[in-house]
Amino acid sequence: MADSALSLVEVSEHNTMDDCWLILGNAKTGGPKVYDVSTYLNTHPGGAYVILQVAGTYADAVFEDFGHSTEAYELLADYLVGPLEAASDVELAAISPPQTAADGGTVDTVVLVALVAVGVVLSWVFRSPRRRPSFRSLASSVRRLRDATSLP
């Protein structure tokens, strides 16, 4: 852990596969802290690319948006470099990763998840009517009626 607080400029220089730092945390979680996740990149469940997109930035919003588990928060302690020097919200926003699909930010992943969800819902809605319980019960009732009335 660093003896002194780290600057935004210093953190922003660590943005490669071999040297990857992130700023995570906010007022609710004890303030922004700097993490060196270089050695974790290849074991991240979402892949190294996901982290490299936000390397050297204030990535707290992205980290929170993905709904990481309690274990992920506990794992961060192993990668702590030190606290971030005092920075205003404006300064943090200036080094936050892009949030638009055009900039290749995290919205791409959110859109992908939304499209998959829509696909699942549509496949359920438009699945074969023979698998729907209401159609099966109707077909069964028609067969019983046909058998009961046996026309000549």
XYZ file of C-alpha atoms in Angstrom:
152
model
C 0.000 0.000 0.000
C 1.266 3.450 -0.900
C 2.362 5.732 1.918
C 0.771 8.799 0.370
C -2.338 9.477 -1.660
C -2.054 8.904 -5.392
C -2.907 11.557 -7.969
C -5.367 11.235 -10.852
C -2.543 11.822 -13.316
C -0.432 9.052 -11.796
C -3.314 6.565 -11.943
C -4.213 7.479 -15.534
C -0.717 6.437 -16.671
C -1.367 2.820 -15.598
C -3.642 1.704 -18.416
C -2.038 -1.297 -20.119
C -2.287 -5.068 -19.857
C 1.000 -5.199 -17.937
C 0.245 -2.213 -15.703
C -3.471 -1.795 -14.998
C -4.800 0.404 -12.203
C -8.398 1.367 -11.400
C -10.020 3.856 -9.073
C -12.978 2.351 -7.215
C -14.983 3.639 -4.288
C -17.055 6.657 -3.359
C -18.156 8.586 -0.299
C -20.424 5.713 0.794
C -17.598 3.164 0.644
C -14.855 5.163 2.343
C -13.739 7.255 -0.602
C -11.981 6.476 -3.857
C -9.074 4.044 -3.653
C -6.560 2.882 -6.242
C -6.212 -0.804 -7.143
C -3.508 -2.522 -9.221
C -5.390 -5.331 -10.977
C -2.624 -6.212 -13.468
C -2.183 -9.708 -12.059
C -5.950 -10.305 -11.920
C -6.746 -9.497 -15.559
C -6.419 -13.045 -16.875
C -8.526 -14.539 -14.089
C -11.393 -12.027 -14.256
C -14.597 -13.951 -15.071
C -15.615 -11.329 -17.637
C -12.223 -11.373 -19.320
C -9.323 -8.935 -19.357
C -10.917 -6.763 -22.035
C -13.689 -5.659 -19.700
C -11.199 -4.279 -17.184
C -8.849 -2.864 -19.812
C -11.704 -0.699 -21.126
C -11.638 1.210 -17.833
C -7.925 0.946 -17.001
C -6.438 4.102 -15.495
C -9.865 5.645 -14.862
C -12.418 6.207 -12.124
C -14.365 3.001 -12.771
C -16.638 2.952 -9.721
C -19.884 3.456 -11.673
C -19.012 0.644 -14.071
C -18.048 -1.665 -11.205
C -21.278 -0.927 -9.354
C -23.453 -1.263 -12.483
C -22.358 -4.841 -13.053
C -23.580 -5.897 -9.608
C -20.431 -7.596 -8.376
C -20.701 -10.149 -5.582
C -19.567 -9.725 -1.996
C -16.591 -11.926 -2.835
C -15.532 -9.479 -5.565
C -15.515 -6.624 -3.050
C -13.485 -8.719 -0.611
C -11.028 -9.678 -3.346
C -10.274 -6.002 -4.002
C -8.389 -5.736 -0.715
C -5.600 -7.882 -2.184
C -5.025 -5.357 -4.971
C -5.174 -2.100 -3.009
C -2.379 0.343 -3.857
C -3.597 3.229 -1.737
C -6.060 6.081 -1.410
C -6.680 8.623 -4.123
C -5.777 12.198 -3.291
C -8.753 14.479 -2.791
C -10.518 15.089 -6.080
C -13.755 16.820 -6.914
C -16.653 15.009 -8.559
C -15.920 16.988 -11.726
C -12.317 15.767 -11.791
C -13.419 12.172 -11.242
C -16.043 12.460 -13.969
C -13.381 13.765 -16.350
C -11.404 10.527 -16.055
C -14.413 8.196 -15.890
C -14.802 5.756 -18.779
C -17.216 6.670 -21.571
C -20.836 5.690 -21.063
C -22.054 5.705 -24.658
C -22.088 2.905 -27.189
C -20.407 5.160 -29.757
C -17.400 5.529 -27.471
C -17.212 1.783 -26.816
C -18.137 2.185 -23.161
C -20.020 -0.141 -20.889
C -23.323 0.627 -22.551
C -22.319 -1.951 -25.205
C -22.521 -4.695 -22.618
C -25.789 -3.400 -21.199
C -27.308 -3.296 -24.690
C -26.105 -6.848 -25.340
C -27.691 -8.102 -22.118
C -30.926 -6.263 -22.958
C -31.017 -7.800 -26.452
C -30.508 -11.281 -25.044
C -33.307 -10.689 -22.535
C -35.640 -9.497 -25.291
C -34.731 -12.564 -27.356
C -35.568 -14.883 -24.477
C -38.916 -13.188 -23.908
C -39.800 -13.250 -27.613
C -38.861 -16.908 -27.934
C -41.164 -17.687 -25.023
C -44.031 -15.615 -26.447
C -43.758 -17.044 -29.955
C -42.907 -20.624 -29.073
C -44.938 -23.424 -30.601
C -48.590 -23.142 -29.513
C -48.708 -26.912 -29.033
C -46.500 -26.477 -25.972
C -48.763 -23.948 -24.334
C -50.945 -25.450 -21.597
C -54.050 -23.595 -22.816
C -53.778 -25.132 -26.306
C -53.209 -28.621 -24.879
C -56.276 -28.402 -22.657
C -58.364 -27.065 -25.553
C -57.175 -29.856 -27.867
C -57.898 -32.440 -25.183
C -61.412 -31.065 -24.683
C -62.103 -31.154 -28.427
C -60.955 -34.800 -28.633
C -63.168 -35.796 -25.687
C -66.144 -34.000 -27.228
C -65.508 -35.677 -30.589
C -65.222 -39.109 -28.962
C -68.345 -38.559 -26.844
C -70.531 -37.466 -29.747
C -69.252 -40.024 -32.295
C -70.938 -38.879 -35.453
C -72.029 -41.480 -38.052
